[in-house]
Amino acid sequence: MYQATLSRRSYRFSDLRQLMAKASPARSGDYLAEVAADSAEERMAARIALAEVPLKAFLQQLLVPYEQDEVTRLIIDSHDALAFAPISHLTVGDFRDWLLSEQADSAMLAQVAPGITPEMAAAVSKLMRNQDLILVAKKCRVITRFRNTIGLPGHLSVRLQPNHPTDSLQGIAASMLDGLLYGSGDAVVGINPASDSLPLLEKLNHMLDDVIQRFAIPTQSCVLTHVTNTLRLIERGTPVDLVFQSIAGTEAANSGFGINLALLAEAQQAALSLNRGTLGNNVMYFETGQGSCLSSNAHHGVDQQTCEARAYAVARHFSPLLINTVVGFIGPEYLYDGKQIIRAGLEDHFCGKLLGLPLGCDVCYTNHAEADQDDMDTLLTLLATAGLTFLIGVPGADDIMLNYQSTSFHDALYIRELLGLKHAPEFADWLTKMQITDDLGRLRDTAANHPLLLALQGEQP
């Protein structure tokens, strides 16, 4: 039992799960799950009580039962007690103060990351203002490698997302060319296919590989199909760079995705066996989003932001090259408006970085949400200030296959110029060599006989 008194009224919370939920910032998904605070005053009382909870309590009072959930077992069984030792004496409130202190520099945060559980990260985020989330995330440095180096300080990468509603190879190639000529694609060239046809998925992989190899682009490709399809492609000798999978924070939700930890491990080993990376062996790409556990009725009464943080434990176990929260994609049933989407994006980025992950964000919303592109501009600017690993690049910010609003190649240009952010260094060198950018990283005018343009037209460069 936890309790706090506010305005001469005593509030009681039956267990840590309820306390965490009641302390969460207001969002539609928690109201839908009937776990949210009934009032702003109850929410503040929960935060006061949560601030007094020792971090050690999260290793003893499990929000999702150990016996019922393999994600919980992963969190507890892989917990690094030695890394946890420097902060093991702290309460959640003390932890917030420590994270904001000068003592918690980049080196120290990297040292303690393996000792922080997702529930600890989620708990402290509930006590933090937006500026706190930004400041701490900015101090977290996470670097990954496959064919280039992602996550260096002062850098921001972009996933080039050339989706097409009919999986037209020509349409995808045109969008891919568009992105490359705007300097996007250093995180990954990643296609969300409209079809699960294995022959088509094979064609898409071969097309991406052909472009990357032909022009010696220091990046990686990914066709975002189900992990079982990717395993079949690898068995057929298809040139697969990264293995993609959507993941969630409970075993039951992952079962809804048709996956478990053993399957992810099998896929990781299959990708590693191909040995396609030139600089590193981070071969996994994961996507998450607040509300995924609730949407499959697999949340165990845990608030959606804590469930999201638990998904990061799954990702951390497999050392991904990339992971991003698709923050507004599931819809207003879970994040109602721009204010909730902005807060969720900052929370997710903070928790992921604190746990040692290369966290990116699909800064996005659906057309029936109470949000617009100005809200996305705000979130993009805040996340980039906080050290975002990568964002999404879609032609015109309008994904015509997934039918939602994201960020564009032009948005990437804006944020790079505003904050002086660079491409992945190997990709930056390639852009200069291909005369796409000048020596200062600025876009150049593209001549009609540029090799990439000629390739799209079927001509030899």
Short mmCIF file of N, CA and C in Angstrom, two decimals, residues 159 162-169 172 190-198 200-201 204 223-226 229 399-403:
data_model
loop_
_atom_site.label_atom_id
_atom_site.label_comp_id
_atom_site.label_asym_id
_atom_site.label_seq_id
_atom_site.Cartn_x
_atom_site.Cartn_y
_atom_site.Cartn_z
N ARG A 159 15.95 7.53 -41.68
CA ARG A 159 15.48 6.36 -42.42
C ARG A 159 14.74 6.83 -43.66
N PRO A 162 10.64 4.67 -48.63
CA PRO A 162 10.05 4.86 -49.97
C PRO A 162 8.86 3.92 -50.22
N ASN A 163 7.87 3.94 -49.34
CA ASN A 163 6.74 3.02 -49.47
C ASN A 163 5.89 3.31 -50.70
N HIS A 164 5.20 2.27 -51.19
CA HIS A 164 4.32 2.43 -52.34
C HIS A 164 3.10 1.53 -52.13
N PRO A 165 1.88 2.03 -52.40
CA PRO A 165 0.67 1.25 -52.10
C PRO A 165 0.53 -0.04 -52.88
N THR A 166 1.21 -0.18 -54.02
CA THR A 166 1.15 -1.43 -54.78
C THR A 166 2.52 -2.10 -54.88
N ASP A 167 3.46 -1.64 -54.08
CA ASP A 167 4.82 -2.19 -54.10
C ASP A 167 5.46 -2.09 -55.48
N SER A 168 5.11 -1.04 -56.21
CA SER A 168 5.72 -0.83 -57.53
C SER A 168 7.21 -0.59 -57.38
N LEU A 169 8.02 -1.41 -58.05
CA LEU A 169 9.47 -1.23 -57.96
C LEU A 169 9.89 0.12 -58.51
N ILE A 172 8.87 2.83 -55.94
CA ILE A 172 9.79 2.78 -54.79
C ILE A 172 11.14 3.37 -55.17
N GLY A 190 14.38 1.70 -45.74
CA GLY A 190 13.45 0.70 -45.23
C GLY A 190 12.09 0.79 -45.86
N ILE A 191 11.63 -0.31 -46.44
CA ILE A 191 10.34 -0.36 -47.12
C ILE A 191 9.33 -1.12 -46.26
N ASN A 192 8.15 -0.52 -46.06
CA ASN A 192 7.01 -1.25 -45.52
C ASN A 192 6.25 -1.85 -46.70
N PRO A 193 6.35 -3.13 -46.95
CA PRO A 193 5.68 -3.70 -48.12
C PRO A 193 4.17 -3.79 -47.91
N ALA A 194 3.43 -3.60 -48.98
CA ALA A 194 1.98 -3.76 -48.90
C ALA A 194 1.59 -5.22 -48.93
N SER A 195 2.46 -6.06 -49.45
CA SER A 195 2.17 -7.49 -49.62
C SER A 195 3.13 -8.33 -48.80
N ASP A 196 2.68 -9.54 -48.44
CA ASP A 196 3.56 -10.51 -47.78
C ASP A 196 4.00 -11.60 -48.76
N SER A 197 3.82 -11.36 -50.03
CA SER A 197 4.25 -12.33 -51.04
C SER A 197 5.76 -12.52 -50.99
N LEU A 198 6.21 -13.74 -50.77
CA LEU A 198 7.64 -13.98 -50.64
C LEU A 198 8.41 -13.63 -51.90
N LEU A 200 7.74 -11.33 -54.05
CA LEU A 200 7.83 -9.87 -54.10
C LEU A 200 8.82 -9.34 -53.08
N LEU A 201 8.78 -9.88 -51.86
CA LEU A 201 9.72 -9.45 -50.83
C LEU A 201 11.16 -9.71 -51.30
N LEU A 204 12.12 -6.97 -53.75
CA LEU A 204 12.40 -5.71 -53.07
C LEU A 204 13.79 -5.73 -52.44
N VAL A 223 13.55 -4.63 -45.52
CA VAL A 223 12.15 -4.77 -45.91
C VAL A 223 11.39 -5.17 -44.65
N LEU A 224 10.49 -4.31 -44.21
CA LEU A 224 9.87 -4.45 -42.89
C LEU A 224 8.71 -5.44 -42.93
N THR A 225 9.05 -6.69 -43.11
CA THR A 225 8.07 -7.75 -43.09
C THR A 225 8.21 -8.54 -41.79
N HIS A 226 7.31 -9.48 -41.57
CA HIS A 226 7.36 -10.26 -40.34
C HIS A 226 8.65 -11.07 -40.27
N ASN A 229 9.00 -14.22 -42.27
CA ASN A 229 9.27 -14.04 -43.69
C ASN A 229 10.75 -13.77 -43.95
N ASP A 399 2.77 9.43 -46.05
CA ASP A 399 3.00 8.05 -46.47
C ASP A 399 1.74 7.53 -47.17
N ILE A 400 1.84 7.34 -48.49
CA ILE A 400 0.67 6.99 -49.29
C ILE A 400 0.33 5.50 -49.19
N MET A 401 1.20 4.70 -48.58
CA MET A 401 0.89 3.29 -48.38
C MET A 401 0.28 3.06 -46.99
N LEU A 402 0.93 3.57 -45.94
CA LEU A 402 0.45 3.39 -44.58
C LEU A 402 -0.64 4.40 -44.21
N ASN A 403 -0.80 5.45 -45.03
CA ASN A 403 -1.88 6.42 -44.86
C ASN A 403 -1.81 7.14 -43.51
#
